[in-house]
Amino acid sequence: MDAFSRITDLINSLPATVPFVGPEALERQTGTEIRARIGANESAFGPAPSVVEATRQAAGDVWKYSDSEHFSFRHKLAEHLACKPENIMVGEGVDGLLGMTARLTITQGTPVVMPLGGYPTFAYHVDGFGGRIVTVPYEGDRESIDGLLDSVRKNDATVVYFANPDNPMGSWWNEDDVVRFAQALPETCLLILDEAYCECGPAEAFPSIDRLINMPNVLRFRTFSKAYGLAGARVGYAIGTEGTIAAFNKIRNHFGMTRLSMVAAEAALADQAYLQTVIARIHESRAQIGRIAEANGFKALPSATNFVAVDCGRDGDYARAIVNRLGARGVFIRMPGVAPLNRCIRISAAPNREMEILAETLPQVVSEIG
Amino acid sequence: MDAFSRITDLINSLPATVPFVGPEALERQTGTEIRARIGANESAFGPAPSVVEATRQAAGDVWKYSDSEHFSFRHKLAEHLACKPENIMVGEGVDGLLGMTARLTITQGTPVVMPLGGYPTFAYHVDGFGGRIVTVPYEGDRESIDGLLDSVRKNDATVVYFANPDNPMGSWWNEDDVVRFAQALPETCLLILDEAYCECGPAEAFPSIDRLINMPNVLRFRTFSKAYGLAGARVGYAIGTEGTIAAFNKIRNHFGMTRLSMVAAEAALADQAYLQTVIARIHESRAQIGRIAEANGFKALPSATNFVAVDCGRDGDYARAIVNRLGARGVFIRMPGVAPLNRCIRISAAPNREMEILAETLPQVVSEIG
C-alpha cells in the first residue's frame, strides 16, 4: 500500500472500519433511492422555521471564522441549563466531543467499560486511542447499572460510558438511579453520560444539572442533532465541572465550529415552542410505530427517544433480513449490532409520510421473508 | 482545580494556551468594536452570491447528517484538480486536518521540523501529541528549504511543515524548488505542504498535482477559507496518495462536516468566475496596502497570499505597539510571533472600506507612538 511509512503503530493497528454507513453511502451501494429516511435518528420533522430563517439571514457572513469561544451561545445555554458558561464545552456533535474525551483520558491499554451493544462510535474513539474495552451485557433491554459498576471496580476502569436514554434500545433509567450510579463510581472513573435524546424522554429520567455539576468525574453530553433537528449542523455540548471542561481547551480545534451552525443552534435554543411541537410529534410517531409493529406481529419496546426499537421476535439474521429488504425498497432503518439486542430493528420517529411508507412496505418484506 | 483525576499525563503537561485569539474575543477583551476586520486573513470580499444562494436554498435540509464520504464534493474536486477522489480527504478546515495528521504520525518525542515563526496552530497540534519541535530560522523572510532539509536529516524527523506561499510572511518558492524539496526528503519524513493561500499566488509557485501525487510522504493541504471566502464554513482538504489518505478514515469523525458547509464549498468550487474576481481584488488590495505602508514610512513585502507583511523597520515591541493601538481603534490586524519576522505587521486584503479605515488610522497610531 502506498502509505507513508511512519504512521504510528497504533494507527496501523486499527481496522479500516466505519461505525456507521450513512444513508447516501447506502444509496450508492444499493442503487436504490431512499424514500423514508428513518434510520439515523435524524429529525425528519425538520428544524424550526425560525432556525431556517436565521440561517438564511446569516448566509453571507460565512466569510468570517466563528467566535472561537462560542461566547454568546454558551451564555445562553448556561442560562437555559442553570449552570455557568464555564461548565459547557461546545463541539462538533457528541461524536466530536466523545473523540476529544477519549483523547483526554485514554492511552494504550486504558480500561474502558461500556454496555455490550452500546454506541459504536464511542467504541471507535476508544479503539482509536488504544483503550481496552470491557463490555457489560444489557439486562432486560436496559443498560445494567450494577453490572457497569462491578466492571468498573473489577477493571479499575478510567472511563465508563452510559447513555440515558439508551441508544439503540430507547430504554431509560430514572434520575435517582443515574445519580446513584454517578455517586457510586470511584472518582478515578469518568462517567460519560450521553443524553443525546434527553429532550424526548420523561422529565424524571434526567437529573437536574445541579445534581451532578460538582462531580469532576462526570461529563454529560447533549446535542442539537436530535429533537432540535440540526444533525447536519454538528453542534453538541458537554457539561461538567470547570476544571474538567477546561481540559478540552488544550486540545480542541478552537475555530472548528462553523458560523452558520452556531447561528442555527442559538436560534433553535431560543425557539422552545417549536421544540415542544416536535416532541409532541415524536410521541405521536412512537405510537404510530407501535401500531405498525403490532400489525406485523412485532412488539415495540417502550422508548424515551426519537426512535423505537421493535422486537421482531426472532434472531439477528431475521432482523437483518428485514433491515436489508426494507433498504432495497427505499426504507432506511438500522438495528442493534449484537445479541440479544439484535432481535430488534430500530426505527426513527418521523412525519406521516414516512410512517405511511413504512406501514405499506414492512408487511411486504415480512411476507417475503416468511 | 476541580478536574477529573485521570486526565492523561500528556494532556496535563500541556499549557492552556490558544494559538490565536479571535476577533470576537478581542472585542470582549478591549471593549472596542472592530471596524476593519483585516487580521485573520478571512476574505472580506465575501463568498460568491451563488454560494449564498445555494446555502439559503439548502437551509431547511440541515436536519440530515452530511454524506460521510463527501462523495459528490470529492468527485468534483478531483475533476478540478485532475486527480482521483481517493487522493482527497475532506476535513474541518486545514486546522482540523493538521490535527488529524499529527495524530497519525506523532507520539511522545517524535521529532518534527518547522520554520521558526511558522504556523502556530500546527505547533499546537504537534505539542498536543507530545511531538518534539525543532525550528529552523527563515532566510530573507522566506522559509529555508536547505535549512529544513538539514534539520530533517540531522533529527531524523518524522514530519516537516512547509507553507507555500508562507504565512505569516507572504513569501513563496517556485514549483521546481518545492518539488526538489519534496524529492530530497527521506521517504521516512512526511512533508506537510500547506497551500492554504494557493489561489492568491502566481501559478509558477504551485507544482501541478501530478508532480507530487505519487509520493506517500507528501500531503498537500488546501482550503475554502481564504480566496473562496468560506472561513466560517470550515472546509479544508488534503491531497496525497491513496494509501496515506486512507489512514484518515481510521480516526476521523466520519459525520463531522456540516451539510451547509459542503453545499457552500461545492457551489464555491463551481463558481470559478467569482473566484477570479476575488483574486483580482486581492491583487488590487495588496497594492493598496503597499501604498499605505509607504505613506507611513514602512515597506510592504512581496506577497503571494491574501495578506501583506509590512516591515515597520524596528523591533517586535514597535510592531506590537502598532497592532495594539490599531486594535484599540477598531482595526484588527496581527503580526508574526518571533524575531526577526516580528518587525512586521500582517494585514489582510480587503475591500476599499477597510483599506480607507486603515489608511486613516495607521498614521494616527504611528504618530502617537513616535
XYZ file of C-alpha atoms in Angstrom:
740
model
C 0.000 0.000 0.000
C 1.328 3.413 -0.937
C 1.043 4.897 2.533
C 3.528 6.987 4.457
C 5.949 4.630 6.209
C 5.920 6.214 9.645
C 2.260 6.230 10.512
C 2.146 5.324 14.213
C 1.920 1.683 15.314
C -1.389 2.419 17.000
C -2.963 3.823 13.829
C -1.551 0.988 11.740
C -3.145 -1.493 14.135
C -6.612 -0.017 13.612
C -9.041 -1.601 11.166
C -10.428 0.462 8.306
C -13.970 0.202 9.585
C -16.633 2.868 9.854
C -19.023 2.882 12.816
C -21.999 3.722 10.606
C -22.642 3.648 6.896
C -24.624 6.778 6.064
C -27.810 6.802 4.000
C -26.150 8.435 0.993
C -23.464 5.737 1.007
C -26.203 3.086 1.198
C -27.964 4.649 -1.763
C -24.762 4.368 -3.772
C -24.189 0.769 -2.631
C -27.708 -0.431 -3.382
C -28.597 1.842 -6.252
C -31.920 2.480 -4.527
C -33.133 5.960 -3.672
C -34.198 6.317 -0.061
C -37.888 7.210 0.234
C -38.148 7.053 4.012
C -35.042 8.249 5.853
C -35.795 6.799 9.292
C -32.577 5.032 10.242
C -30.169 7.574 11.712
C -32.478 9.164 14.298
C -32.373 12.437 12.454
C -35.459 14.574 12.863
C -37.447 14.477 9.645
C -39.760 16.984 11.358
C -37.016 19.416 10.425
C -35.526 22.428 12.148
C -37.708 25.318 13.323
C -38.767 27.821 10.654
C -37.058 30.422 12.869
C -33.810 28.465 12.542
C -34.076 28.264 8.772
C -34.759 31.993 8.609
C -31.823 32.850 10.904
C -29.542 30.654 8.801
C -30.649 32.325 5.588
C -30.109 35.761 7.099
C -26.564 34.855 8.145
C -25.561 33.011 4.960
C -23.480 35.927 3.679
C -21.426 36.115 6.893
C -19.765 32.785 6.248
C -16.506 34.501 5.259
C -15.846 35.118 8.975
C -14.482 32.480 11.301
C -16.870 31.689 14.124
C -16.177 33.009 17.613
C -13.643 30.515 18.967
C -15.063 30.888 22.475
C -18.739 30.419 21.471
C -19.367 33.175 23.968
C -22.926 34.130 23.167
C -24.103 30.552 22.649
C -22.517 29.242 25.842
C -24.002 32.079 27.843
C -27.495 31.433 26.527
C -27.108 27.693 27.006
C -25.864 28.223 30.561
C -28.897 30.326 31.332
C -31.158 27.668 29.836
C -29.493 24.893 31.848
C -28.956 26.891 35.041
C -25.184 26.494 35.146
C -22.172 28.643 34.298
C -20.801 29.117 30.765
C -17.543 27.669 32.102
C -19.392 24.396 32.716
C -20.030 23.999 28.978
C -17.828 22.867 26.098
C -19.214 23.157 22.575
C -18.019 20.705 19.939
C -18.658 19.153 16.538
C -21.551 16.992 17.666
C -21.450 14.485 20.516
C -19.277 12.349 18.227
C -16.600 15.027 18.058
C -16.743 15.570 21.811
C -16.517 11.832 22.513
C -13.386 11.706 20.379
C -11.838 14.534 22.375
C -12.866 12.946 25.659
C -11.178 9.715 24.608
C -8.034 11.681 23.820
C -8.141 13.381 27.222
C -8.354 10.139 29.145
C -7.213 7.146 27.129
C -3.789 5.850 26.180
C -2.637 2.375 25.164
C -4.351 -0.198 27.370
C -6.577 2.149 29.384
C -9.570 0.123 30.614
C -12.926 1.469 29.453
C -16.290 -0.037 30.372
C -19.382 0.198 28.173
C -22.590 -1.719 27.560
C -22.342 -4.625 25.115
C -24.090 -3.239 22.062
C -23.697 0.390 23.138
C -22.793 3.292 20.869
C -20.334 2.030 18.203
C -18.889 5.493 17.592
C -17.775 5.656 21.215
C -16.033 2.289 20.848
C -14.435 3.593 17.631
C -12.914 6.522 19.503
C -11.706 4.335 22.379
C -10.049 1.964 19.897
C -8.560 4.983 18.168
C -6.563 5.859 21.270
C -5.658 2.277 22.140
C -8.104 1.806 25.009
C -9.126 -1.652 26.183
C -12.905 -2.008 26.043
C -14.701 -4.195 28.562
C -18.365 -4.763 27.784
C -21.269 -5.459 30.117
C -24.468 -7.104 28.821
C -27.815 -5.307 28.958
C -30.400 -6.585 31.418
C -33.955 -6.673 30.155
C -33.034 -4.390 27.238
C -31.705 -1.788 29.614
C -28.084 -0.918 30.407
C -27.091 -2.624 33.652
C -26.038 -0.006 36.206
C -24.904 -2.624 38.710
C -23.105 -4.587 36.027
C -21.288 -1.482 34.825
C -20.350 -0.568 38.398
C -18.985 -4.053 39.076
C -16.953 -3.995 35.902
C -15.551 -0.544 36.632
C -14.360 -1.726 40.044
C -13.020 -5.025 38.798
C -11.081 -3.413 35.949
C -10.155 -0.173 37.701
C -11.668 1.475 34.628
C -10.742 5.033 33.725
C -13.924 5.681 31.756
C -17.428 4.267 31.711
C -19.991 5.037 29.013
C -23.681 5.181 29.848
C -26.428 6.534 27.592
C -29.662 7.713 29.168
C -31.984 7.266 27.425
C -30.244 4.445 25.703
C -29.374 4.085 22.067
C -30.103 1.615 20.395
C -32.828 0.319 22.740
C -34.656 3.517 23.712
C -34.812 2.371 27.343
C -34.043 4.616 30.303
C -33.344 4.889 33.991
C -34.833 7.431 36.365
C -32.823 10.311 37.699
C -32.272 8.891 41.175
C -30.740 5.777 39.670
C -28.484 7.843 37.454
C -27.330 9.940 40.413
C -26.814 6.820 42.487
C -24.695 5.367 39.677
C -22.574 8.510 39.402
C -22.040 8.694 43.142
C -21.163 5.016 43.457
C -18.387 5.290 40.880
C -14.832 5.729 42.143
C -13.710 9.284 41.485
C -10.949 7.797 39.315
C -13.559 6.739 36.770
C -15.058 9.262 34.377
C -18.757 8.809 33.716
C -19.641 9.693 30.149
C -23.355 10.313 30.473
C -24.683 10.518 26.933
C -28.006 12.348 26.998
C -28.316 12.936 23.260
C -32.004 12.083 23.369
C -32.889 13.861 26.617
C -35.457 16.191 25.053
C -37.564 13.181 24.028
C -37.852 11.394 27.369
C -39.837 11.860 30.575
C -38.524 14.651 32.800
C -37.939 12.243 35.680
C -35.238 10.438 33.697
C -32.867 13.411 33.814
C -31.118 14.664 36.930
C -31.241 18.444 37.042
C -27.891 19.955 36.084
C -27.048 20.932 39.667
C -27.265 17.342 40.915
C -24.099 16.283 39.079
C -22.383 19.588 38.301
C -19.876 19.412 41.151
C -18.504 15.997 40.205
C -15.181 16.259 38.291
C -15.650 12.680 37.079
C -18.963 13.277 35.335
C -19.418 14.683 31.830
C -22.903 14.936 30.354
C -23.259 15.122 26.587
C -26.156 16.686 24.715
C -26.815 17.673 21.139
C -28.856 19.736 18.706
C -28.859 16.811 16.268
C -31.946 15.024 17.540
C -35.088 16.805 18.790
C -33.791 20.206 17.640
C -33.459 18.839 14.105
C -29.902 20.011 13.398
C -27.972 16.772 12.756
C -26.299 18.302 9.703
C -25.071 21.288 11.724
C -22.909 19.240 14.100
C -23.493 21.046 17.373
C -23.070 19.114 20.584
C -22.014 20.158 24.049
C -20.549 18.667 27.183
C -21.478 19.742 30.702
C -19.060 19.276 33.593
C -17.016 20.963 36.272
C -14.994 23.985 35.198
C -11.773 22.023 35.607
C -12.769 19.050 33.512
C -14.333 21.262 30.854
C -11.170 23.410 30.696
C -9.140 20.376 29.626
C -10.844 20.407 26.224
C -9.313 23.821 25.566
C -5.863 22.225 25.499
C -6.637 20.038 22.505
C -9.682 21.266 20.637
C -9.741 22.823 17.192
C -10.552 26.291 18.517
C -12.024 27.551 15.275
C -13.676 24.233 14.437
C -17.357 25.167 14.713
C -18.992 26.668 11.665
C -20.562 30.087 11.779
C -23.947 29.016 10.437
C -24.180 26.070 12.811
C -23.738 28.386 15.761
C -26.387 30.737 14.379
C -28.729 27.778 13.870
C -28.168 26.318 17.338
C -28.671 29.649 19.046
C -31.906 30.193 17.112
C -33.055 26.649 17.928
C -32.408 27.142 21.618
C -34.449 30.341 21.544
C -37.429 28.602 19.942
C -38.539 26.291 22.732
C -42.128 26.493 21.483
C -41.121 24.763 18.248
C -39.176 22.151 20.216
C -42.343 21.343 22.141
C -44.314 20.784 18.944
C -41.609 18.423 17.706
C -41.631 16.500 20.972
C -45.402 16.085 20.694
C -44.983 14.792 17.161
C -42.244 12.389 18.299
C -44.616 10.970 20.919
C -47.294 10.567 18.278
C -44.878 8.918 15.877
C -43.670 6.468 18.525
C -47.285 5.375 18.963
C -47.629 5.005 15.183
C -44.509 2.845 15.047
C -46.005 0.766 17.860
C -49.177 0.181 15.854
C -47.249 -0.684 12.697
C -45.116 -3.145 14.671
C -48.166 -4.794 16.189
C -49.878 -5.071 12.802
C -46.866 -7.107 11.673
C -46.774 -9.355 14.726
C -43.854 -7.465 16.297
C -43.575 -5.669 19.614
C -42.395 -2.083 20.039
C -40.300 -1.557 23.153
C -41.016 1.456 25.356
C -38.934 4.437 24.214
C -37.719 7.689 25.744
C -36.012 8.721 22.493
C -36.914 9.839 18.971
C -36.798 6.230 17.784
C -38.344 2.908 18.699
C -36.645 -0.468 18.998
C -39.042 -3.067 17.623
C -38.645 -6.649 18.792
C -39.111 -8.878 15.737
C -39.266 -11.979 17.909
C -36.543 -13.995 16.235
C -32.757 -13.743 15.855
C -30.325 -11.250 14.395
C -30.408 -12.836 10.945
C -34.133 -12.305 10.741
C -33.897 -8.673 11.843
C -31.004 -8.130 9.417
C -33.109 -9.531 6.578
C -35.857 -7.061 7.406
C -33.415 -4.149 7.505
C -31.832 -5.157 4.201
C -35.066 -5.782 2.389
C -36.596 -2.558 3.633
C -33.443 -0.852 2.395
C -33.847 -2.427 -1.022
C -37.310 -0.833 -1.109
C -36.020 2.610 -0.122
C -36.834 2.421 3.584
C -33.673 3.207 5.549
C -33.672 1.839 9.120
C -30.945 0.367 11.332
C -30.640 -2.311 14.032
C -28.536 -3.081 17.121
C -25.247 -4.835 16.411
C -25.146 -7.707 18.918
C -27.327 -10.388 20.526
C -29.739 -10.348 22.196
C -30.441 -6.736 21.192
C -30.194 -7.607 17.521
C -33.550 -9.384 17.516
C -34.792 -5.777 17.186
C -34.910 -3.234 14.405
C -34.615 0.488 15.156
C -36.963 2.986 13.530
C -36.735 6.775 13.850
C -39.812 8.884 14.603
C -40.878 10.808 11.518
C -43.829 12.573 9.874
C -46.840 10.727 8.492
C -45.408 10.475 5.001
C -42.532 8.292 6.194
C -44.787 6.330 8.558
C -47.147 5.531 5.684
C -44.290 4.264 3.542
C -43.159 2.088 6.453
C -46.703 0.804 7.099
C -47.025 -0.123 3.449
C -43.560 -1.661 2.987
C -42.987 -3.619 6.188
C -45.752 -6.204 5.550
C -44.390 -6.839 2.055
C -40.957 -7.520 3.491
C -42.232 -9.691 6.339
C -44.304 -11.786 3.989
C -41.420 -12.062 1.549
C -39.067 -13.416 4.231
C -41.758 -15.674 5.687
C -8.630 22.584 40.261
C -11.828 20.547 40.056
C -10.740 18.421 37.120
C -11.073 14.687 36.566
C -8.115 12.989 38.240
C -7.121 10.668 35.422
C -6.610 13.035 32.550
C -3.541 11.708 30.737
C -0.054 12.877 31.716
C 0.434 14.283 28.239
C -2.700 16.428 28.399
C -1.871 17.565 31.919
C 1.551 18.657 30.693
C 0.058 20.944 28.053
C -0.321 24.658 28.705
C -3.767 26.251 28.497
C -2.782 28.446 25.585
C -4.682 29.230 22.410
C -2.815 29.598 19.102
C -4.912 32.610 18.105
C -7.237 34.958 19.920
C -10.187 35.553 17.614
C -11.590 38.975 16.769
C -14.749 38.487 18.818
C -12.636 37.558 21.856
C -10.518 40.674 21.265
C -13.635 42.809 21.124
C -14.690 41.456 24.503
C -11.192 41.965 25.967
C -10.780 45.523 24.736
C -14.386 46.671 24.751
C -13.786 48.111 21.275
C -15.922 47.157 18.309
C -13.880 46.061 15.288
C -14.437 48.375 12.312
C -11.892 46.788 9.982
C -11.585 43.004 10.303
C -8.270 42.536 8.480
C -6.273 40.348 10.867
C -7.245 36.710 10.313
C -6.831 36.530 6.516
C -10.522 35.966 6.094
C -11.931 37.241 2.815
C -13.957 40.373 3.488
C -14.806 40.247 -0.209
C -17.225 37.580 0.917
C -18.395 34.329 -0.622
C -19.880 34.211 -4.122
C -23.525 35.260 -4.445
C -24.076 31.793 -5.912
C -22.741 30.281 -2.695
C -25.030 32.404 -0.534
C -27.993 31.433 -2.688
C -27.145 27.710 -2.574
C -26.784 27.916 1.202
C -30.147 29.624 1.580
C -31.800 27.021 -0.636
C -30.389 24.194 1.475
C -31.016 25.737 4.891
C -34.048 23.558 5.567
C -32.103 20.338 4.897
C -29.931 20.784 7.966
C -31.835 18.034 9.816
C -29.914 15.469 7.741
C -26.376 14.405 8.516
C -23.994 15.187 5.719
C -22.749 12.411 3.455
C -19.937 10.852 5.497
C -17.989 10.073 2.324
C -18.324 13.579 0.782
C -18.821 11.692 -2.438
C -20.112 14.396 -4.717
C -17.717 17.049 -3.427
C -14.646 14.831 -3.663
C -15.542 13.805 -7.176
C -15.941 17.395 -8.325
C -12.774 18.441 -6.547
C -10.864 15.543 -8.102
C -12.021 16.598 -11.530
C -10.968 20.177 -10.801
C -7.532 19.084 -9.576
C -7.004 16.283 -12.076
C -6.582 13.513 -9.532
C -8.748 10.705 -8.132
C -11.356 11.174 -5.402
C -9.345 8.634 -3.395
C -6.464 11.133 -3.351
C -8.575 13.606 -1.359
C -9.543 13.806 2.308
C -12.049 16.451 3.360
C -11.861 17.867 6.876
C -12.873 20.660 9.227
C -10.518 23.233 7.744
C -6.777 22.826 7.352
C -6.583 23.186 11.143
C -8.711 20.092 11.655
C -6.714 18.137 9.091
C -3.394 19.196 10.632
C -4.644 17.897 13.984
C -5.500 14.554 12.422
C -2.184 14.401 10.592
C -0.364 14.989 13.868
C -2.331 12.139 15.398
C -1.450 9.840 12.512
C 2.282 10.437 12.806
C 3.286 11.801 16.196
C 3.699 10.205 19.597
C 5.727 11.280 22.624
C 9.086 12.608 21.469
C 8.568 12.348 17.701
C 10.875 14.886 16.032
C 9.055 17.450 13.911
C 10.759 20.207 11.924
C 9.124 23.535 11.118
C 10.167 27.111 10.342
C 10.810 29.339 13.373
C 7.759 31.572 13.366
C 5.683 29.207 11.227
C 2.018 28.403 11.721
C 1.288 28.352 15.489
C -1.735 26.085 15.104
C 0.477 23.398 13.600
C 2.835 23.666 16.583
C -0.201 23.455 18.868
C -1.229 20.146 17.326
C 2.320 18.753 17.472
C 2.548 19.689 21.159
C -0.860 18.118 21.683
C 0.506 14.709 20.695
C 3.810 15.105 22.514
C 5.978 15.780 19.482
C 9.382 17.465 19.802
C 9.519 20.561 17.620
C 12.795 21.631 16.035
C 12.674 25.054 14.416
C 14.673 26.427 11.500
C 15.072 30.196 11.008
C 13.748 31.942 7.907
C 16.273 33.257 5.410
C 15.486 36.628 3.901
C 11.867 36.393 5.101
C 11.417 33.111 3.300
C 11.319 29.591 4.725
C 14.716 27.951 4.289
C 14.364 24.816 2.194
C 18.002 23.823 2.710
C 17.787 24.596 6.410
C 14.669 22.473 6.766
C 16.289 19.630 4.824
C 19.401 19.736 7.011
C 17.332 19.693 10.163
C 15.177 16.819 8.941
C 18.304 14.750 8.280
C 20.049 15.734 11.488
C 16.999 14.941 13.631
C 15.655 12.011 11.616
C 12.399 13.960 11.649
C 9.112 12.186 11.053
C 7.308 15.304 9.850
C 8.309 18.620 8.302
C 5.952 21.552 7.881
C 6.327 23.911 4.942
C 3.813 26.548 3.844
C 3.883 27.747 0.257
C 3.087 30.570 -0.007
C 4.150 31.270 3.511
C 2.089 32.528 6.412
C 2.905 34.932 8.120
C 5.361 36.423 5.607
C 3.522 36.011 2.304
C 6.741 34.842 0.606
C 6.937 31.870 -1.733
C 9.117 29.400 -3.603
C 8.666 28.328 -7.188
C 7.344 24.921 -8.091
C 10.676 23.402 -9.086
C 12.126 24.286 -5.695
C 9.130 22.756 -3.956
C 9.446 19.557 -5.973
C 13.194 19.472 -5.336
C 12.493 19.829 -1.607
C 9.948 17.021 -1.624
C 12.225 14.705 -3.571
C 15.245 15.434 -1.404
C 13.413 14.448 1.777
C 13.954 10.925 3.108
C 10.816 8.892 2.495
C 10.585 8.457 6.273
C 9.735 12.143 6.617
C 6.228 13.383 5.829
C 6.115 16.733 4.052
C 3.128 18.772 5.168
C 2.822 21.190 2.273
C 0.359 23.848 3.418
C -1.039 25.585 0.341
C -3.888 27.398 2.073
C -3.220 30.530 0.042
C -2.501 28.873 -3.305
C -5.322 30.628 -5.177
C -3.698 34.000 -4.451
C -0.190 33.353 -5.738
C 1.484 33.110 -9.141
C 0.810 29.840 -10.977
C 4.509 29.015 -11.136
C 4.640 28.672 -7.350
C 2.487 25.538 -7.341
C 3.542 22.163 -8.657
C 0.720 20.600 -10.627
C -0.998 17.861 -8.656
C 0.565 15.060 -10.686
C 4.111 16.146 -9.829
C 3.770 15.057 -6.187
C 0.777 12.732 -6.227
C 2.765 9.502 -6.204
C 4.788 10.343 -3.103
C 3.396 8.632 0.029
C 5.350 11.083 2.182
C 3.730 14.224 0.793
C 0.398 15.679 1.880
C -0.798 18.955 0.403
C -3.371 20.994 2.290
C -5.809 23.468 0.781
C -8.868 25.279 1.976
C -12.038 27.155 1.104
C -11.363 29.588 3.968
C -9.229 32.088 2.102
C -9.819 33.141 -1.523
C -13.138 31.263 -1.659
C -14.376 33.315 1.293
C -15.681 30.435 3.427
C -13.591 30.633 6.626
C -16.702 30.193 8.774
C -17.678 27.015 6.901
C -14.556 25.059 7.886
C -13.833 23.157 4.706
C -10.280 22.088 4.021
C -8.842 19.148 2.148
C -5.661 17.131 1.965
C -4.239 15.679 -1.244
C -1.991 12.619 -1.170
C -1.526 9.024 -2.247
C -4.499 6.733 -1.771
C -2.692 4.883 1.000
C -1.777 7.921 3.047
C -5.212 9.482 2.541
C -6.915 6.233 3.628
C -5.258 6.489 7.040
C -7.502 9.436 7.930
C -10.514 7.144 7.657
C -9.289 5.208 10.691
C -9.557 8.171 13.005
C -11.736 10.895 11.558
C -15.139 11.971 12.802
C -16.952 10.493 9.813
C -20.017 12.665 10.168
C -18.043 15.739 11.193
C -18.631 18.019 8.216
C -21.761 20.128 8.240
C -24.319 19.829 5.487
C -24.416 23.522 4.633
C -20.627 23.790 4.510
C -20.488 21.037 1.919
C -23.207 22.743 -0.097
C -21.304 26.032 0.127
C -17.953 24.534 -0.837
C -19.419 22.687 -3.798
C -21.108 25.869 -5.012
C -17.897 27.844 -4.499
C -15.881 25.348 -6.500
C -18.399 25.590 -9.327
C -18.132 29.388 -9.450
C -14.582 29.861 -10.688
C -15.584 33.136 -12.356
C -16.328 34.659 -8.954
C -13.045 33.317 -7.601
C -11.222 35.153 -10.381
C -12.883 38.445 -9.467
C -11.835 37.970 -5.858
C -8.268 37.208 -6.863
C -8.164 40.413 -8.924
C -9.446 42.353 -5.934
C -6.846 40.726 -3.689
C -4.095 41.847 -6.061
C -5.522 45.364 -6.033
C -5.771 45.377 -2.259
C -2.184 44.180 -1.857
C -1.109 47.201 -3.907
C -3.258 49.460 -1.715
C -1.644 48.058 1.417
C 1.742 48.710 -0.200
C 0.852 52.356 -0.761
C -0.489 52.789 2.767
C 2.698 51.222 4.147
C 4.889 53.507 2.100
C 2.917 56.603 3.137
C 3.783 55.706 6.725
C 7.456 55.085 6.079
C 7.057 51.288 6.104
C 7.835 48.698 3.467
C 5.367 46.092 2.206
C 6.987 42.736 1.464
C 6.086 40.936 -1.764
C 3.093 38.643 -1.197
C 1.602 35.601 -2.895
C -1.265 35.432 -0.388
C -4.389 37.379 0.574
C -2.404 39.388 3.107
C 0.727 41.535 3.185
C 3.531 41.502 5.738
C 4.608 45.106 6.275
C 8.104 45.738 7.583
C 7.824 48.521 10.157
C 11.610 48.913 10.299
C 12.101 48.491 14.030
C 11.719 45.665 16.565
C 8.904 43.476 17.780
C 7.901 45.871 20.538
C 7.317 48.592 17.999
C 5.229 46.358 15.731
C 3.304 45.089 18.761
C 2.516 48.668 19.768
C 1.124 49.335 16.308
C -1.015 46.179 16.412
C -2.334 47.003 19.864
C -3.074 50.631 19.168
C -4.759 49.844 15.875
C -6.822 47.322 17.811
C -7.823 49.951 20.335
C -9.136 51.970 17.387
C -11.113 49.052 15.964
C -8.606 47.940 13.343
C -7.896 44.228 13.825
C -4.567 43.064 12.374
C -1.992 40.517 13.536
C 1.800 40.092 13.437
C 4.405 37.315 13.350
C 5.341 35.890 16.738
C 9.154 35.802 16.725
C 12.210 37.826 15.665
C 13.213 38.826 13.101
C 9.799 38.334 11.487
C 8.115 40.308 14.239
C 9.427 43.623 12.940
C 6.446 43.220 10.594
C 2.702 43.575 10.905
C 0.348 41.420 8.854
C -2.642 42.957 7.092
C -5.333 41.041 5.199
C -6.501 42.136 1.765
C -9.977 43.646 1.969
C -12.407 45.952 0.173
C -11.929 49.713 -0.030
C -13.955 50.448 3.073
C -11.488 48.556 5.286
C -8.488 49.971 3.379
C -9.748 53.503 3.953
C -10.125 52.904 7.668
C -6.576 51.544 7.729
C -5.216 54.473 5.698
C -6.862 56.877 8.113
C -5.938 55.116 11.346
C -2.380 53.935 10.765
C -0.833 57.455 10.617
C -2.589 58.369 13.886
C -1.106 55.341 15.577
C 2.376 55.837 14.127
C 2.452 59.469 15.204
C 1.123 58.553 18.648
C 3.921 56.019 19.239
C 6.568 58.303 17.770
